[in-house]
Amino acid sequence: MGTLEMKDLWLDIRYALRLLWKSPAFTLVALFTLMLSIGANVVVFGVVNAVLLHPLEVSDPHNLYQLRLQPWTHGKQLTTSYPAFEDYQRRNSTFSGIAGYDGYSEGKLSWGNSTRSVSGYSVTGNYFELLGVQPELGRLIQPSDEHGPNSAPYIVLSDSLWRSAFNADAGVIGTTVRLNKDSFTVVGVAPARFHGTEQFEWPDYFIPVVNHFDAEYLADRTGRPLTVLGRLKPGVTPQQAAENLSAIAAQLAREFPKTDTGVPWRLIRPGLSADDGDVIHGFLYGVTGLALLFLVAACANLASLFAARAADRSRELAVRVALGASQWRLVRQFMTEAVVLSMVGGGAGLVSAG
């Protein structure tokens, strides 16, 4: 772009700013419309990106599945017992690994003279190993930590709890804290981007399942504390894995007819509260559609405002044409005004969405 064209463009921008300043009612209405529509869309698309498009912060999230019983019914417990989890872990032939967790446990975390209300996960020893998560500090819970009930008094802090409660002190590793009535040694801090395996839950801590439940409950096949995750072996389809699990379920039903029902299994994507994910998907897509319609309506209203304003400026335009202004120059002036207004309104929308 030449120097003369840049000068003309700068003159158009200055003229557009002056006209907008002299028409405060039009400018405020247009800016408010843009701010609301763009702000709403930024918020909605931010949520959609975080919940639907952004995968879990784990290694190879596309190969990770949550194991669920079928059929699904609201209000029915769909998790599994710890003994059954161990049976599926040993007997399956379609998963490279299976891990479990129980969330959301609430309690009081005490250290020194401080006490804080927290909530978190209890996990099997291979939970972090299965997910491929690396510690930010120290180490994470490992399979070798487990040697039966109450054998692993270890706790992993979330990054947010470590920073807010312990001031990001690296010296917290190795210290002893109390979770309710039980003592745990802090062995590590989870990475900042890892928040467990549910999009809407932000656990403060992770402790081993074997230290969360007593020995009697761990051995009880009627209790169902564990949500189960698994990684498929290469070349195995979700359907094949579900059939394998369902065959194991039928075996367990014959071996333990009083506690195991033999209900078939299925695989779903983790992260959205299990089967509620379908409802969440539908709701978010519906809200996205409404936000887009709102933006289209706002643009249509702005177009009408600009058209009415152009009609009011017919005298000004006639004078400019009489002085030698070309049609392209007039169009460029209107486009410059629209761009300036859009940029200011867009900026206001982004600020309001933030």
mmCIF file of C-alpha atoms in Angstrom:
data_model
loop_
_atom_site.group_PDB
_atom_site.id
_atom_site.type_symbol
_atom_site.label_atom_id
_atom_site.label_comp_id
_atom_site.label_asym_id
_atom_site.label_seq_id
_atom_site.Cartn_x
_atom_site.Cartn_y
_atom_site.Cartn_z
ATOM 1 C CA MET A 1 0.000 0.000 0.000
ATOM 2 C CA GLY A 2 1.433 3.326 -1.069
ATOM 3 C CA THR A 3 1.948 6.395 1.102
ATOM 4 C CA LEU A 4 -1.005 8.200 -0.507
ATOM 5 C CA GLU A 5 -3.341 5.246 0.103
ATOM 6 C CA MET A 6 -2.206 5.002 3.730
ATOM 7 C CA LYS A 7 -2.884 8.714 4.155
ATOM 8 C CA ASP A 8 -6.378 8.321 2.683
ATOM 9 C CA LEU A 9 -7.048 5.354 4.968
ATOM 10 C CA TRP A 10 -5.950 7.318 8.024
ATOM 11 C CA LEU A 11 -8.211 10.188 6.969
ATOM 12 C CA ASP A 12 -11.129 7.716 6.633
ATOM 13 C CA ILE A 13 -10.469 6.349 10.127
ATOM 14 C CA ARG A 14 -10.287 9.829 11.666
ATOM 15 C CA TYR A 15 -13.463 10.847 9.870
ATOM 16 C CA ALA A 16 -15.232 7.655 11.016
ATOM 17 C CA LEU A 17 -14.211 8.271 14.645
ATOM 18 C CA ARG A 18 -15.424 11.847 14.444
ATOM 19 C CA LEU A 19 -18.799 10.828 13.000
ATOM 20 C CA LEU A 20 -19.263 8.123 15.621
ATOM 21 C CA TRP A 21 -18.399 10.587 18.374
ATOM 22 C CA LYS A 22 -20.988 13.025 17.022
ATOM 23 C CA SER A 23 -23.692 10.321 16.989
ATOM 24 C CA PRO A 24 -23.539 8.988 20.574
ATOM 25 C CA ALA A 25 -26.985 7.329 20.521
ATOM 26 C CA PHE A 26 -26.221 5.311 17.382
ATOM 27 C CA THR A 27 -22.694 4.472 18.575
ATOM 28 C CA LEU A 28 -23.774 3.315 22.036
ATOM 29 C CA VAL A 29 -26.613 1.156 20.695
ATOM 30 C CA ALA A 30 -24.315 -0.438 18.100
ATOM 31 C CA LEU A 31 -21.500 -1.020 20.617
ATOM 32 C CA PHE A 32 -23.854 -2.476 23.216
ATOM 33 C CA THR A 33 -25.368 -4.834 20.633
ATOM 34 C CA LEU A 34 -21.939 -6.000 19.499
ATOM 35 C CA MET A 35 -20.642 -6.332 23.042
ATOM 36 C CA LEU A 36 -23.539 -8.545 24.131
ATOM 37 C CA SER A 37 -23.570 -10.776 21.053
ATOM 38 C CA ILE A 38 -19.789 -11.224 20.793
ATOM 39 C CA GLY A 39 -19.366 -11.597 24.558
ATOM 40 C CA ALA A 40 -22.055 -14.283 24.701
ATOM 41 C CA ASN A 41 -20.482 -16.190 21.827
ATOM 42 C CA VAL A 42 -16.998 -15.986 23.351
ATOM 43 C CA VAL A 43 -18.294 -17.453 26.610
ATOM 44 C CA VAL A 44 -20.276 -20.217 24.886
ATOM 45 C CA PHE A 45 -17.494 -21.204 22.504
ATOM 46 C CA GLY A 46 -15.007 -21.110 25.374
ATOM 47 C CA VAL A 47 -17.128 -23.629 27.286
ATOM 48 C CA VAL A 48 -17.628 -25.791 24.184
ATOM 49 C CA ASN A 49 -13.885 -25.798 23.520
ATOM 50 C CA ALA A 50 -13.037 -26.711 27.110
ATOM 51 C CA VAL A 51 -15.718 -29.385 27.508
ATOM 52 C CA LEU A 52 -16.331 -30.881 24.068
ATOM 53 C CA LEU A 53 -13.309 -30.143 21.907
ATOM 54 C CA HIS A 54 -10.457 -30.160 24.409
ATOM 55 C CA PRO A 55 -9.426 -33.706 25.402
ATOM 56 C CA LEU A 56 -8.512 -34.788 28.905
ATOM 57 C CA GLU A 57 -4.989 -33.875 29.977
ATOM 58 C CA VAL A 58 -3.710 -37.439 29.771
ATOM 59 C CA SER A 59 -1.469 -39.391 27.437
ATOM 60 C CA ASP A 60 -3.264 -40.610 24.282
ATOM 61 C CA PRO A 61 -6.781 -39.601 25.423
ATOM 62 C CA HIS A 62 -8.379 -41.063 22.290
ATOM 63 C CA ASN A 63 -7.493 -44.603 23.408
ATOM 64 C CA LEU A 64 -8.962 -44.187 26.894
ATOM 65 C CA TYR A 65 -12.440 -45.465 27.731
ATOM 66 C CA GLN A 66 -14.703 -45.621 30.736
ATOM 67 C CA LEU A 67 -16.303 -48.990 31.441
ATOM 68 C CA ARG A 68 -20.024 -48.865 32.165
ATOM 69 C CA LEU A 69 -22.728 -51.437 32.765
ATOM 70 C CA GLN A 70 -25.759 -51.538 30.505
ATOM 71 C CA PRO A 71 -28.533 -50.636 30.317
ATOM 72 C CA TRP A 72 -28.107 -47.168 31.802
ATOM 73 C CA THR A 73 -30.777 -45.828 34.159
ATOM 74 C CA HIS A 74 -30.759 -42.504 35.998
ATOM 75 C CA GLY A 75 -30.110 -42.941 39.698
ATOM 76 C CA LYS A 76 -28.700 -46.473 39.352
ATOM 77 C CA GLN A 77 -25.186 -47.150 40.626
ATOM 78 C CA LEU A 78 -23.073 -48.194 37.661
ATOM 79 C CA THR A 79 -19.683 -48.592 39.287
ATOM 80 C CA THR A 80 -18.088 -51.873 40.399
ATOM 81 C CA SER A 81 -16.755 -53.507 43.541
ATOM 82 C CA TYR A 82 -13.034 -53.684 44.288
ATOM 83 C CA PRO A 83 -12.890 -57.520 44.086
ATOM 84 C CA ALA A 84 -14.740 -57.445 40.745
ATOM 85 C CA PHE A 85 -12.357 -54.751 39.509
ATOM 86 C CA GLU A 86 -9.417 -57.032 40.330
ATOM 87 C CA ASP A 87 -11.129 -59.911 38.499
ATOM 88 C CA TYR A 88 -11.642 -57.819 35.358
ATOM 89 C CA GLN A 89 -8.071 -56.594 35.611
ATOM 90 C CA ARG A 90 -6.684 -60.147 35.714
ATOM 91 C CA ARG A 91 -9.008 -61.872 33.295
ATOM 92 C CA ASN A 92 -9.477 -59.425 30.436
ATOM 93 C CA SER A 93 -7.552 -59.898 27.198
ATOM 94 C CA THR A 94 -8.442 -56.676 25.378
ATOM 95 C CA PHE A 95 -7.009 -53.916 27.587
ATOM 96 C CA SER A 96 -3.386 -52.952 28.068
ATOM 97 C CA GLY A 97 -4.385 -51.636 31.495
ATOM 98 C CA ILE A 98 -7.420 -51.071 33.716
ATOM 99 C CA ALA A 99 -7.535 -48.619 36.639
ATOM 100 C CA GLY A 100 -10.234 -47.378 38.970
ATOM 101 C CA TYR A 101 -11.084 -44.370 41.091
ATOM 102 C CA ASP A 102 -13.697 -43.252 43.552
ATOM 103 C CA GLY A 103 -14.649 -39.580 43.498
ATOM 104 C CA TYR A 104 -15.715 -37.357 45.075
ATOM 105 C CA SER A 105 -14.595 -37.754 48.704
ATOM 106 C CA GLU A 106 -14.800 -34.755 51.017
ATOM 107 C CA GLY A 107 -12.949 -34.159 54.247
ATOM 108 C CA LYS A 108 -10.735 -31.959 56.397
ATOM 109 C CA LEU A 109 -7.051 -31.695 55.590
ATOM 110 C CA SER A 110 -4.884 -30.696 58.553
ATOM 111 C CA TRP A 111 -1.194 -29.817 58.747
ATOM 112 C CA GLY A 112 0.618 -27.843 61.405
ATOM 113 C CA ASN A 113 -1.912 -25.411 62.819
ATOM 114 C CA SER A 114 -3.909 -25.220 59.591
ATOM 115 C CA THR A 115 -7.103 -26.990 58.532
ATOM 116 C CA ARG A 116 -8.847 -26.841 55.194
ATOM 117 C CA SER A 117 -11.959 -28.403 53.673
ATOM 118 C CA VAL A 118 -10.982 -30.449 50.614
ATOM 119 C CA SER A 119 -12.409 -32.996 48.201
ATOM 120 C CA GLY A 120 -10.605 -35.481 46.051
ATOM 121 C CA TYR A 121 -10.180 -38.915 44.501
ATOM 122 C CA SER A 122 -9.174 -42.256 45.907
ATOM 123 C CA VAL A 123 -7.442 -44.188 43.111
ATOM 124 C CA THR A 124 -5.978 -47.577 42.380
ATOM 125 C CA GLY A 125 -2.199 -47.777 42.381
ATOM 126 C CA ASN A 126 -1.962 -47.844 38.578
ATOM 127 C CA TYR A 127 -4.272 -44.843 38.012
ATOM 128 C CA PHE A 128 -1.556 -42.331 37.086
ATOM 129 C CA GLU A 129 0.466 -44.971 35.252
ATOM 130 C CA LEU A 130 -2.524 -45.847 33.050
ATOM 131 C CA LEU A 131 -3.178 -42.168 32.268
ATOM 132 C CA GLY A 132 0.475 -41.439 31.506
ATOM 133 C CA VAL A 133 0.526 -38.465 33.883
ATOM 134 C CA GLN A 134 3.915 -37.214 35.121
ATOM 135 C CA PRO A 135 4.350 -35.423 38.475
ATOM 136 C CA GLU A 136 5.050 -31.738 38.736
ATOM 137 C CA LEU A 137 6.940 -32.396 41.951
ATOM 138 C CA GLY A 138 7.969 -35.562 43.760
ATOM 139 C CA ARG A 139 6.227 -38.707 42.537
ATOM 140 C CA LEU A 140 2.707 -40.014 42.037
ATOM 141 C CA ILE A 141 0.925 -43.038 43.511
ATOM 142 C CA GLN A 142 2.368 -46.243 42.042
ATOM 143 C CA PRO A 143 1.248 -49.904 41.819
ATOM 144 C CA SER A 144 4.156 -50.901 44.051
ATOM 145 C CA ASP A 145 2.674 -48.792 46.880
ATOM 146 C CA GLU A 146 -0.187 -51.233 47.378
ATOM 147 C CA HIS A 147 0.287 -54.256 49.627
ATOM 148 C CA GLY A 148 -3.244 -54.770 50.893
ATOM 149 C CA PRO A 149 -5.603 -52.664 53.046
ATOM 150 C CA ASN A 150 -4.043 -49.607 54.759
ATOM 151 C CA SER A 151 -0.677 -50.304 53.143
ATOM 152 C CA ALA A 152 -0.225 -47.036 51.240
ATOM 153 C CA PRO A 153 -0.606 -43.927 53.485
ATOM 154 C CA TYR A 154 0.395 -41.564 50.679
ATOM 155 C CA ILE A 155 -1.264 -38.453 49.241
ATOM 156 C CA VAL A 156 -0.692 -36.513 46.018
ATOM 157 C CA LEU A 157 -1.719 -32.857 46.075
ATOM 158 C CA SER A 158 -3.242 -31.014 43.155
ATOM 159 C CA ASP A 159 -1.262 -28.073 41.832
ATOM 160 C CA SER A 160 -3.936 -25.600 42.955
ATOM 161 C CA LEU A 161 -4.023 -26.968 46.527
ATOM 162 C CA TRP A 162 -0.227 -27.022 46.684
ATOM 163 C CA ARG A 163 -0.054 -23.379 45.658
ATOM 164 C CA SER A 164 -2.991 -22.046 47.674
ATOM 165 C CA ALA A 165 -2.506 -24.020 50.896
ATOM 166 C CA PHE A 166 1.239 -24.688 50.915
ATOM 167 C CA ASN A 167 2.474 -21.598 49.020
ATOM 168 C CA ALA A 168 4.100 -23.810 46.370
ATOM 169 C CA ASP A 169 6.687 -24.950 48.909
ATOM 170 C CA ALA A 170 8.768 -27.823 47.507
ATOM 171 C CA GLY A 171 9.557 -28.799 51.094
ATOM 172 C CA VAL A 172 6.039 -30.183 51.515
ATOM 173 C CA ILE A 173 7.236 -33.438 49.931
ATOM 174 C CA GLY A 174 7.799 -35.958 52.715
ATOM 175 C CA THR A 175 5.735 -34.111 55.311
ATOM 176 C CA THR A 176 2.798 -35.711 57.109
ATOM 177 C CA VAL A 177 -0.738 -34.359 56.869
ATOM 178 C CA ARG A 178 -4.030 -35.603 58.272
ATOM 179 C CA LEU A 179 -7.065 -36.268 56.100
ATOM 180 C CA ASN A 180 -9.949 -36.533 58.551
ATOM 181 C CA LYS A 181 -8.560 -38.998 61.140
ATOM 182 C CA ASP A 182 -5.894 -40.651 58.993
ATOM 183 C CA SER A 183 -2.279 -39.618 58.470
ATOM 184 C CA PHE A 184 -0.771 -39.451 54.978
ATOM 185 C CA THR A 185 2.711 -38.650 53.702
ATOM 186 C CA VAL A 186 2.808 -36.135 50.853
ATOM 187 C CA VAL A 187 4.729 -37.849 48.036
ATOM 188 C CA GLY A 188 4.074 -35.508 45.118
ATOM 189 C CA VAL A 189 2.165 -32.798 43.315
ATOM 190 C CA ALA A 190 0.087 -33.471 40.198
ATOM 191 C CA PRO A 191 0.759 -31.332 37.099
ATOM 192 C CA ALA A 192 -1.135 -28.064 36.865
ATOM 193 C CA ARG A 193 -3.128 -29.086 33.781
ATOM 194 C CA PHE A 194 -4.327 -32.369 35.252
ATOM 195 C CA HIS A 195 -7.693 -32.282 37.036
ATOM 196 C CA GLY A 196 -8.616 -35.926 37.179
ATOM 197 C CA THR A 197 -10.752 -37.662 34.592
ATOM 198 C CA GLU A 198 -13.992 -35.675 34.858
ATOM 199 C CA GLN A 199 -14.321 -32.290 33.147
ATOM 200 C CA PHE A 200 -16.521 -30.823 35.885
ATOM 201 C CA GLU A 201 -14.551 -32.050 38.905
ATOM 202 C CA TRP A 202 -11.351 -30.498 40.244
ATOM 203 C CA PRO A 203 -9.971 -32.816 42.955
ATOM 204 C CA ASP A 204 -7.712 -31.297 45.593
ATOM 205 C CA TYR A 205 -5.882 -34.528 46.301
ATOM 206 C CA PHE A 206 -5.427 -38.182 45.323
ATOM 207 C CA ILE A 207 -5.030 -41.043 47.809
ATOM 208 C CA PRO A 208 -4.862 -44.840 47.294
ATOM 209 C CA VAL A 209 -8.143 -46.751 47.375
ATOM 210 C CA VAL A 210 -6.589 -49.280 49.771
ATOM 211 C CA ASN A 211 -6.230 -46.519 52.364
ATOM 212 C CA HIS A 212 -9.599 -44.913 51.736
ATOM 213 C CA PHE A 213 -11.758 -47.965 52.468
ATOM 214 C CA ASP A 214 -11.343 -50.449 55.281
ATOM 215 C CA ALA A 215 -10.437 -54.081 54.668
ATOM 216 C CA GLU A 216 -14.007 -55.319 55.070
ATOM 217 C CA TYR A 217 -15.409 -52.949 52.468
ATOM 218 C CA LEU A 218 -12.568 -53.650 50.021
ATOM 219 C CA ALA A 219 -13.405 -57.355 50.183
ATOM 220 C CA ASP A 220 -17.174 -56.771 49.866
ATOM 221 C CA ARG A 221 -18.531 -57.641 46.411
ATOM 222 C CA THR A 222 -21.823 -55.842 47.120
ATOM 223 C CA GLY A 223 -20.155 -52.445 47.487
ATOM 224 C CA ARG A 224 -19.571 -50.568 44.234
ATOM 225 C CA PRO A 225 -17.129 -47.723 44.850
ATOM 226 C CA LEU A 226 -15.021 -47.807 41.694
ATOM 227 C CA THR A 227 -15.432 -46.097 38.357
ATOM 228 C CA VAL A 228 -13.264 -48.069 35.942
ATOM 229 C CA LEU A 229 -11.066 -46.780 33.097
ATOM 230 C CA GLY A 230 -9.194 -48.815 30.522
ATOM 231 C CA ARG A 231 -6.834 -48.501 27.558
ATOM 232 C CA LEU A 232 -7.448 -50.757 24.601
ATOM 233 C CA LYS A 233 -4.684 -52.913 23.223
ATOM 234 C CA PRO A 234 -3.566 -52.039 19.659
ATOM 235 C CA GLY A 235 -6.026 -53.332 17.071
ATOM 236 C CA VAL A 236 -8.838 -53.979 19.577
ATOM 237 C CA THR A 237 -12.170 -52.253 18.971
ATOM 238 C CA PRO A 238 -14.470 -50.981 21.751
ATOM 239 C CA GLN A 239 -17.062 -53.570 20.695
ATOM 240 C CA GLN A 240 -14.570 -56.423 21.076
ATOM 241 C CA ALA A 241 -13.506 -55.138 24.497
ATOM 242 C CA ALA A 242 -17.142 -54.830 25.630
ATOM 243 C CA GLU A 243 -17.815 -58.420 24.548
ATOM 244 C CA ASN A 244 -14.743 -59.615 26.441
ATOM 245 C CA LEU A 245 -15.838 -57.800 29.612
ATOM 246 C CA SER A 246 -19.400 -59.067 29.270
ATOM 247 C CA ALA A 247 -18.120 -62.655 29.004
ATOM 248 C CA ILE A 248 -16.122 -62.125 32.221
ATOM 249 C CA ALA A 249 -19.227 -60.665 33.888
ATOM 250 C CA ALA A 250 -21.174 -63.817 32.996
ATOM 251 C CA GLN A 251 -18.393 -65.964 34.514
ATOM 252 C CA LEU A 252 -18.415 -63.914 37.726
ATOM 253 C CA ALA A 253 -22.212 -64.207 37.942
ATOM 254 C CA ARG A 254 -21.881 -67.994 37.911
ATOM 255 C CA GLU A 255 -19.087 -67.902 40.505
ATOM 256 C CA PHE A 256 -20.729 -65.308 42.783
ATOM 257 C CA PRO A 257 -24.478 -65.554 42.094
ATOM 258 C CA LYS A 258 -25.434 -63.655 45.265
ATOM 259 C CA THR A 259 -23.424 -60.503 44.429
ATOM 260 C CA ASP A 260 -22.558 -60.382 40.714
ATOM 261 C CA THR A 261 -25.390 -59.878 38.262
ATOM 262 C CA GLY A 262 -23.640 -60.628 34.973
ATOM 263 C CA VAL A 263 -24.964 -57.440 33.371
ATOM 264 C CA PRO A 264 -23.185 -56.754 30.032
ATOM 265 C CA TRP A 265 -20.604 -53.983 29.742
ATOM 266 C CA ARG A 266 -20.087 -51.174 27.251
ATOM 267 C CA LEU A 267 -17.424 -48.545 26.642
ATOM 268 C CA ILE A 268 -17.948 -44.783 26.577
ATOM 269 C CA ARG A 269 -15.678 -41.770 26.443
ATOM 270 C CA PRO A 270 -14.674 -40.449 29.875
ATOM 271 C CA GLY A 271 -14.859 -36.860 31.057
ATOM 272 C CA LEU A 272 -18.534 -35.892 30.971
ATOM 273 C CA SER A 273 -20.091 -37.583 33.998
ATOM 274 C CA ALA A 274 -20.428 -40.882 32.143
ATOM 275 C CA ASP A 275 -23.842 -41.277 30.478
ATOM 276 C CA ASP A 276 -24.807 -37.730 31.355
ATOM 277 C CA GLY A 277 -22.347 -36.816 28.586
ATOM 278 C CA ASP A 278 -25.072 -37.264 25.948
ATOM 279 C CA VAL A 279 -27.287 -34.786 27.799
ATOM 280 C CA ILE A 280 -24.383 -32.358 28.257
ATOM 281 C CA HIS A 281 -23.435 -32.611 24.576
ATOM 282 C CA GLY A 282 -26.979 -31.880 23.480
ATOM 283 C CA PHE A 283 -27.362 -28.975 25.884
ATOM 284 C CA LEU A 284 -24.073 -27.324 24.848
ATOM 285 C CA TYR A 285 -24.776 -27.722 21.135
ATOM 286 C CA GLY A 286 -28.227 -26.217 21.692
ATOM 287 C CA VAL A 287 -26.762 -23.248 23.573
ATOM 288 C CA THR A 288 -24.172 -22.813 20.815
ATOM 289 C CA GLY A 289 -26.923 -22.680 18.202
ATOM 290 C CA LEU A 290 -28.817 -20.071 20.212
ATOM 291 C CA ALA A 291 -25.650 -17.987 20.607
ATOM 292 C CA LEU A 292 -25.054 -18.077 16.854
ATOM 293 C CA LEU A 293 -28.664 -17.067 16.175
ATOM 294 C CA PHE A 294 -28.235 -14.209 18.630
ATOM 295 C CA LEU A 295 -25.115 -13.078 16.742
ATOM 296 C CA VAL A 296 -26.898 -13.289 13.378
ATOM 297 C CA ALA A 297 -29.825 -11.264 14.762
ATOM 298 C CA ALA A 298 -27.412 -8.662 16.141
ATOM 299 C CA CYS A 299 -25.673 -8.369 12.766
ATOM 300 C CA ALA A 300 -29.030 -7.977 11.012
ATOM 301 C CA ASN A 301 -30.047 -5.232 13.442
ATOM 302 C CA LEU A 302 -26.739 -3.447 12.917
ATOM 303 C CA ALA A 303 -27.188 -3.661 9.144
ATOM 304 C CA SER A 304 -30.598 -2.032 9.532
ATOM 305 C CA LEU A 305 -29.107 0.709 11.729
ATOM 306 C CA PHE A 306 -26.369 1.430 9.183
ATOM 307 C CA ALA A 307 -28.915 1.507 6.344
ATOM 308 C CA ALA A 308 -31.127 3.982 8.248
ATOM 309 C CA ARG A 309 -28.093 6.087 9.101
ATOM 310 C CA ALA A 310 -26.976 6.120 5.464
ATOM 311 C CA ALA A 311 -30.418 7.406 4.447
ATOM 312 C CA ASP A 312 -30.134 10.218 6.998
ATOM 313 C CA ARG A 313 -26.759 11.168 5.513
ATOM 314 C CA SER A 314 -28.052 11.502 1.928
ATOM 315 C CA ARG A 315 -27.409 15.251 1.915
ATOM 316 C CA GLU A 316 -23.817 14.798 3.095
ATOM 317 C CA LEU A 317 -23.219 12.122 0.467
ATOM 318 C CA ALA A 318 -24.671 14.306 -2.309
ATOM 319 C CA VAL A 319 -22.289 17.125 -1.358
ATOM 320 C CA ARG A 320 -19.291 14.732 -1.386
ATOM 321 C CA VAL A 321 -20.285 13.396 -4.826
ATOM 322 C CA ALA A 322 -20.640 16.953 -6.118
ATOM 323 C CA LEU A 323 -17.112 17.680 -4.866
ATOM 324 C CA GLY A 324 -15.756 14.737 -6.890
ATOM 325 C CA ALA A 325 -15.830 11.805 -4.495
ATOM 326 C CA SER A 326 -16.152 8.481 -6.324
ATOM 327 C CA GLN A 327 -18.621 5.733 -5.408
ATOM 328 C CA TRP A 328 -15.693 3.548 -4.256
ATOM 329 C CA ARG A 329 -14.507 6.293 -1.902
ATOM 330 C CA LEU A 330 -17.973 6.543 -0.337
ATOM 331 C CA VAL A 331 -18.233 2.762 0.019
ATOM 332 C CA ARG A 332 -14.768 2.656 1.557
ATOM 333 C CA GLN A 333 -15.794 5.312 4.073
ATOM 334 C CA PHE A 334 -18.844 3.309 5.154
ATOM 335 C CA MET A 335 -16.748 0.146 5.378
ATOM 336 C CA THR A 336 -14.168 1.966 7.499
ATOM 337 C CA GLU A 337 -16.863 3.138 9.900
ATOM 338 C CA ALA A 338 -18.249 -0.415 10.157
ATOM 339 C CA VAL A 339 -14.781 -1.907 10.779
ATOM 340 C CA VAL A 340 -13.930 0.700 13.432
ATOM 341 C CA LEU A 341 -17.235 0.115 15.200
ATOM 342 C CA SER A 342 -16.816 -3.669 14.947
ATOM 343 C CA MET A 343 -13.308 -3.582 16.389
ATOM 344 C CA VAL A 344 -14.340 -1.432 19.339
ATOM 345 C CA GLY A 345 -17.461 -3.527 19.943
ATOM 346 C CA GLY A 346 -15.510 -6.770 19.564
ATOM 347 C CA GLY A 347 -12.914 -5.576 22.048
ATOM 348 C CA ALA A 348 -15.643 -4.637 24.512
ATOM 349 C CA GLY A 349 -17.245 -8.066 24.008
ATOM 350 C CA LEU A 350 -13.968 -9.866 24.717
ATOM 351 C CA VAL A 351 -13.405 -7.773 27.862
ATOM 352 C CA SER A 352 -16.955 -8.435 29.111
ATOM 353 C CA ALA A 353 -16.575 -12.188 28.410
ATOM 354 C CA GLY A 354 -13.307 -12.270 30.352
#
